[in-house]
Coordinates of C-alpha atoms in Angstrom, one line a residue:
M1 CA -39.4 -45.6 9.4
K2 CA -39.4 -46.6 6.2
K3 CA -37.0 -48.7 5.2
T4 CA -35.9 -50.7 1.7
F5 CA -35.2 -55.1 2.0
L6 CA -31.6 -54.1 2.8
A7 CA -32.3 -53.0 5.9
V8 CA -34.5 -55.6 7.6
T9 CA -35.0 -55.7 10.6
L10 CA -36.0 -59.5 10.8
A11 CA -34.6 -62.4 8.6
A12 CA -36.4 -62.9 5.3
S13 CA -38.7 -65.3 5.7
L14 CA -37.2 -68.9 4.8
G15 CA -40.8 -70.2 3.9
L16 CA -40.9 -72.8 6.5
A17 CA -43.7 -73.5 8.9
A18 CA -43.4 -75.6 12.1
C19 CA -43.3 -79.4 12.0
G20 CA -46.0 -80.1 14.1
N21 CA -46.1 -83.6 15.2
A22 CA -42.5 -84.4 14.3
G23 CA -42.1 -88.5 13.9
K24 CA -41.0 -91.6 12.7
E25 CA -42.6 -90.4 8.7
V26 CA -39.6 -90.1 6.3
V27 CA -38.6 -87.2 5.2
V28 CA -36.1 -88.5 2.2
T29 CA -35.3 -91.8 1.0
S30 CA -31.6 -93.0 0.2
S31 CA -28.9 -95.7 -0.6
V32 CA -27.6 -95.0 2.7
G33 CA -30.6 -94.5 5.2
D34 CA -34.0 -92.5 5.7
L35 CA -34.2 -89.5 7.3
T36 CA -36.7 -89.3 9.6
Q37 CA -38.8 -86.4 11.2
D38 CA -37.3 -86.7 14.4
D39 CA -33.4 -87.1 12.7
F40 CA -34.7 -83.7 10.8
Y41 CA -35.9 -81.6 13.7
K42 CA -33.2 -83.1 15.4
E43 CA -30.6 -82.0 13.2
M44 CA -32.0 -78.7 12.3
K45 CA -32.1 -77.8 15.6
S46 CA -28.2 -77.7 16.0
L47 CA -28.3 -75.7 13.5
A48 CA -30.3 -72.5 13.6
G49 CA -32.9 -73.9 16.5
E50 CA -32.8 -70.6 18.2
Q51 CA -32.7 -68.3 15.6
L52 CA -35.7 -69.8 12.8
L53 CA -37.7 -70.9 16.4
Q54 CA -37.3 -67.1 17.0
Q55 CA -38.4 -66.0 13.4
I56 CA -40.8 -68.5 12.8
M57 CA -43.1 -67.0 15.8
V58 CA -42.2 -63.5 15.4
E59 CA -43.0 -63.6 11.9
K60 CA -46.7 -65.7 12.8
I61 CA -47.5 -63.0 15.9
L62 CA -47.0 -60.1 12.9
N63 CA -48.6 -62.4 10.1
D64 CA -51.9 -62.3 12.9
K65 CA -52.2 -59.1 14.5
Y66 CA -51.0 -56.8 10.7
K67 CA -51.8 -57.3 7.2
V68 CA -50.1 -55.8 4.6
T69 CA -52.1 -55.3 1.2
N70 CA -50.2 -56.0 -2.6
E71 CA -50.1 -53.0 -3.8
E72 CA -48.6 -51.5 -0.8
I73 CA -45.2 -54.5 -1.3
D74 CA -45.7 -53.9 -5.1
K75 CA -45.3 -49.6 -4.2
E76 CA -42.1 -51.0 -2.5
L77 CA -40.6 -53.2 -4.5
A78 CA -41.3 -50.4 -7.2
S79 CA -39.4 -48.2 -4.9
V80 CA -36.3 -50.5 -4.8
K81 CA -36.8 -51.1 -8.1
E82 CA -36.1 -47.7 -8.8
S83 CA -33.5 -47.1 -6.5
A84 CA -31.1 -50.3 -7.7
G85 CA -31.5 -49.2 -12.0
E86 CA -29.3 -51.8 -14.0
Q87 CA -28.4 -53.6 -10.8
F88 CA -31.4 -54.9 -9.3
E89 CA -30.2 -57.8 -10.6
T90 CA -27.4 -58.1 -9.2
L91 CA -28.9 -56.9 -6.0
L92 CA -31.2 -59.5 -5.4
S93 CA -28.6 -62.5 -6.8
Q94 CA -25.5 -60.9 -3.9
N95 CA -28.2 -61.4 -1.8
G96 CA -29.5 -65.1 -2.5
L97 CA -32.4 -63.3 -3.6
S98 CA -35.1 -64.2 -6.1
E99 CA -37.8 -60.8 -7.4
E100 CA -40.5 -63.6 -5.6
G101 CA -38.1 -63.7 -1.5
L102 CA -37.7 -60.0 -2.2
K103 CA -41.0 -60.1 -2.2
E104 CA -41.2 -61.9 0.6
N105 CA -38.8 -59.7 2.2
I106 CA -40.1 -56.0 1.3
R107 CA -43.9 -57.7 3.5
I108 CA -41.8 -59.2 6.3
N109 CA -39.9 -55.6 6.7
L110 CA -43.8 -53.7 6.5
L111 CA -45.6 -55.7 8.9
S112 CA -42.3 -54.7 11.8
Q113 CA -42.9 -51.3 10.7
K114 CA -46.3 -51.8 11.4
A115 CA -45.8 -53.0 14.7
L116 CA -43.4 -50.3 15.1
E117 CA -45.8 -47.3 15.0
E118 CA -47.7 -49.2 16.6
M119 CA -45.2 -48.7 19.6
E120 CA -46.7 -46.4 23.0
V121 CA -44.7 -44.1 25.2
A122 CA -45.9 -44.3 29.0
D123 CA -46.1 -41.3 31.1
E124 CA -44.2 -42.6 33.8
D125 CA -41.0 -43.1 31.2
I126 CA -41.9 -38.2 29.5
Q127 CA -41.8 -37.8 33.3
K128 CA -38.3 -39.4 33.6
Y129 CA -36.9 -38.6 30.3
Y130 CA -38.1 -35.3 31.4
D131 CA -36.4 -35.1 35.6
Q132 CA -32.8 -36.4 33.7
A133 CA -32.8 -33.9 30.2
S134 CA -33.5 -31.0 32.6
Q135 CA -30.6 -31.1 34.2
E136 CA -27.2 -31.4 33.9
L137 CA -24.6 -33.6 35.7
H138 CA -20.9 -32.8 36.8
A139 CA -19.2 -36.2 36.7
R140 CA -16.3 -38.7 36.7
H141 CA -15.2 -41.9 35.8
I142 CA -12.8 -45.1 36.0
L143 CA -13.3 -46.9 32.9
V144 CA -12.0 -50.7 33.4
A145 CA -12.8 -54.3 31.5
D146 CA -13.9 -55.6 33.9
E147 CA -16.5 -55.9 36.6
E148 CA -13.4 -58.3 38.9
T149 CA -11.6 -54.3 38.8
A150 CA -14.3 -52.2 39.1
K151 CA -15.1 -53.4 42.3
E152 CA -12.1 -53.3 43.5
A153 CA -11.5 -49.8 42.0
I154 CA -15.0 -49.3 44.4
K155 CA -13.2 -51.3 47.4
R156 CA -9.6 -48.8 47.2
I157 CA -12.1 -45.1 46.6
N158 CA -13.9 -46.4 49.5
D159 CA -10.5 -47.8 51.9
G160 CA -9.2 -43.9 51.8
E161 CA -8.3 -44.1 48.1
D162 CA -8.3 -40.6 46.3
F163 CA -10.8 -41.8 43.3
A164 CA -9.0 -38.8 40.7
D165 CA -5.2 -41.3 41.5
V166 CA -7.1 -44.3 41.2
A167 CA -8.6 -43.3 37.7
K168 CA -5.6 -42.5 36.2
E169 CA -3.7 -45.7 37.8
L170 CA -6.6 -48.3 36.4
S171 CA -9.1 -46.5 33.7
S172 CA -8.8 -47.5 30.0
D173 CA -10.2 -44.2 28.0
G174 CA -9.3 -40.4 27.5
S175 CA -10.5 -38.7 30.6
A176 CA -8.0 -40.8 32.5
E177 CA -5.4 -38.3 32.6
K178 CA -7.3 -35.7 34.2
G179 CA -8.8 -37.5 37.3
G180 CA -11.7 -39.5 34.9
D181 CA -13.8 -35.5 34.9
L182 CA -15.7 -36.3 32.6
G183 CA -17.3 -32.4 32.7
W184 CA -21.5 -31.0 32.3
F185 CA -23.0 -34.2 29.9
T186 CA -27.2 -34.2 29.5
V187 CA -28.7 -36.5 28.4
G188 CA -28.2 -37.7 24.7
M189 CA -24.6 -37.5 25.3
M190 CA -24.1 -40.5 27.3
V191 CA -24.6 -44.3 26.1
K192 CA -27.5 -45.3 28.1
E193 CA -26.3 -47.8 31.0
F194 CA -23.7 -44.7 32.1
N195 CA -26.8 -42.2 31.1
D196 CA -29.5 -44.0 33.1
A197 CA -27.2 -45.0 36.5
A198 CA -25.4 -41.6 36.7
Y199 CA -28.8 -39.3 36.3
A200 CA -29.4 -42.1 39.7
L201 CA -26.6 -41.6 41.6
E202 CA -26.9 -39.3 45.0
L203 CA -23.6 -36.6 44.4
N204 CA -20.8 -38.0 45.3
T205 CA -21.7 -41.3 45.9
L206 CA -19.4 -44.4 43.8
S207 CA -21.8 -46.7 41.1
E208 CA -21.8 -50.1 41.3
P209 CA -20.6 -51.3 38.4
V210 CA -22.0 -50.4 35.0
Q211 CA -21.7 -52.5 31.9
S212 CA -22.1 -50.8 29.0
Q213 CA -20.3 -51.5 25.5
F214 CA -17.1 -50.4 26.7
G215 CA -16.3 -52.2 29.4
Y216 CA -17.3 -51.5 32.6
H217 CA -18.0 -48.5 34.9
V218 CA -17.1 -46.8 37.9
I219 CA -19.2 -43.7 38.3
E220 CA -19.2 -40.9 40.5
V221 CA -21.7 -37.5 39.7
T222 CA -20.1 -34.7 41.3
E223 CA -22.3 -31.6 40.7
K224 CA -25.8 -30.8 39.0
R225 CA -27.6 -27.8 37.6
P226 CA -30.9 -26.8 36.0
V227 CA -30.7 -26.9 32.5
E228 CA -30.7 -22.8 31.3
D229 CA -34.5 -22.5 29.9
Y230 CA -35.4 -26.1 29.7
G231 CA -39.1 -25.2 30.3
T232 CA -41.8 -27.0 31.6
L233 CA -42.7 -31.0 31.3
E234 CA -45.9 -29.1 29.9
E235 CA -44.2 -27.9 27.0
K236 CA -41.9 -30.3 26.2
K237 CA -43.8 -33.3 26.6
D238 CA -44.8 -34.0 23.1
E239 CA -41.3 -33.0 21.6
I240 CA -40.2 -35.7 24.7
R241 CA -42.3 -38.6 23.7
E242 CA -41.6 -38.4 19.6
Q243 CA -38.0 -38.2 20.6
L244 CA -38.9 -42.1 23.0
L245 CA -40.5 -43.1 20.6
A246 CA -37.8 -42.7 17.9
Q247 CA -35.3 -45.0 20.0
F248 CA -37.4 -48.3 19.8
S249 CA -36.2 -51.5 18.2
M250 CA -37.8 -53.9 16.5
D251 CA -36.1 -56.0 20.0
D252 CA -38.7 -53.2 21.6
V253 CA -41.0 -54.6 19.3
I254 CA -40.6 -58.3 19.3
T255 CA -41.0 -58.1 23.4
K256 CA -43.9 -56.3 23.0
L257 CA -45.1 -58.8 20.8
L258 CA -43.4 -62.5 22.8
K259 CA -45.4 -60.9 25.5
E260 CA -48.7 -60.2 24.9
A261 CA -48.7 -63.0 22.2
K262 CA -47.8 -65.2 25.5
V263 CA -45.1 -67.6 24.2
E264 CA -44.4 -69.8 26.1
V265 CA -41.1 -73.1 24.8
K266 CA -41.5 -76.5 25.5
D267 CA -38.9 -77.9 24.3
A268 CA -35.3 -77.9 26.7
D269 CA -33.5 -78.0 24.2
L270 CA -34.7 -73.8 23.1
K271 CA -35.7 -72.3 25.8
G272 CA -32.8 -70.0 25.7
A273 CA -34.6 -68.4 22.1
F274 CA -36.3 -65.9 23.8
D275 CA -34.5 -64.6 26.7
K276 CA -32.8 -61.6 25.3
Y277 CA -36.2 -60.7 24.9
S278 CA -37.2 -61.1 29.0
V279 CA -39.8 -65.0 27.2
K280 CA -39.1 -68.0 28.3

C-alpha cells in the first residue's frame, strides 16, 4: 500500500482552517473597496467550495483518528529524495511544492494509508464473493450508449425478437457480430457493475439496464457451472479476504470515516459536497 507523494489520493493540504463565524470582519482593504469574511467565504464557495470542504473535513477526521510521527514523515521524505535524485528540486517545482509542503503532503498520505489498512471485510461479503467465484457463467449482452436504447432492446426481446438479432443491430462492442455472446467468465473478468448484475440473474432472464463505464448493458445468463476444484469456503476464506481488502479505495475509506464522524452539511450551497460518499 505504500505510495510516494505523487500518488496521494487526497489533495495536498492547503493549510486552510475552517472559516468559523464568517461575517463583516475585513480580510483585505484596498482603494477599490474592502473584502469581508462574508465576501471571501462566498467567493471561496463558488470557486472550490465542495472540493475544499471535502478535503478539510477528511483531513480533520484523519488528524483526529490517526497519528503520524516525524520519524515516519522523514523516512518517507528520504525515500522520495533517493528516488528523485538530482531531480528532486525539479520535482518539487513541477508539483508546485516546497519541501515543507511535500512533508505535509506525505503526512496526509501516511494518515490515509493507516485508515486504509484498518478497513475490514464482513463475513457476508466473503460469502457473496465465494458464491460468485465458485461459479462460472456463460452470458450474452447488448451494450448501448444510453438507458433509453437499452430499454428499447429489452422491449423488443420481450415482444418476441431474437436476442442475437437485436444485439447484432444495436450493440456497440465486439461481441455484437456473435449475437452478444461473451463466452464463459468468472469473478474478476468483468467490471463490477456487470459482474454483480450477471451473478444475480436467474438463467435465461433479462437484466434491467446495467450502467458501467462502457455504457448500458442488457445481460442474459444462459448457463452456469461450478468452477472445477475451486475449494470450500473454509479453504478459500483467507484468500478471499485478502482479495477484498485489496479492492478497497480511498473513497471507501472516506465513506466509512464520514459516516463514523456523523458529518452533516448545514450550508445549503454545499449540500452536495459529500453526495458521492452517501453523506448529506
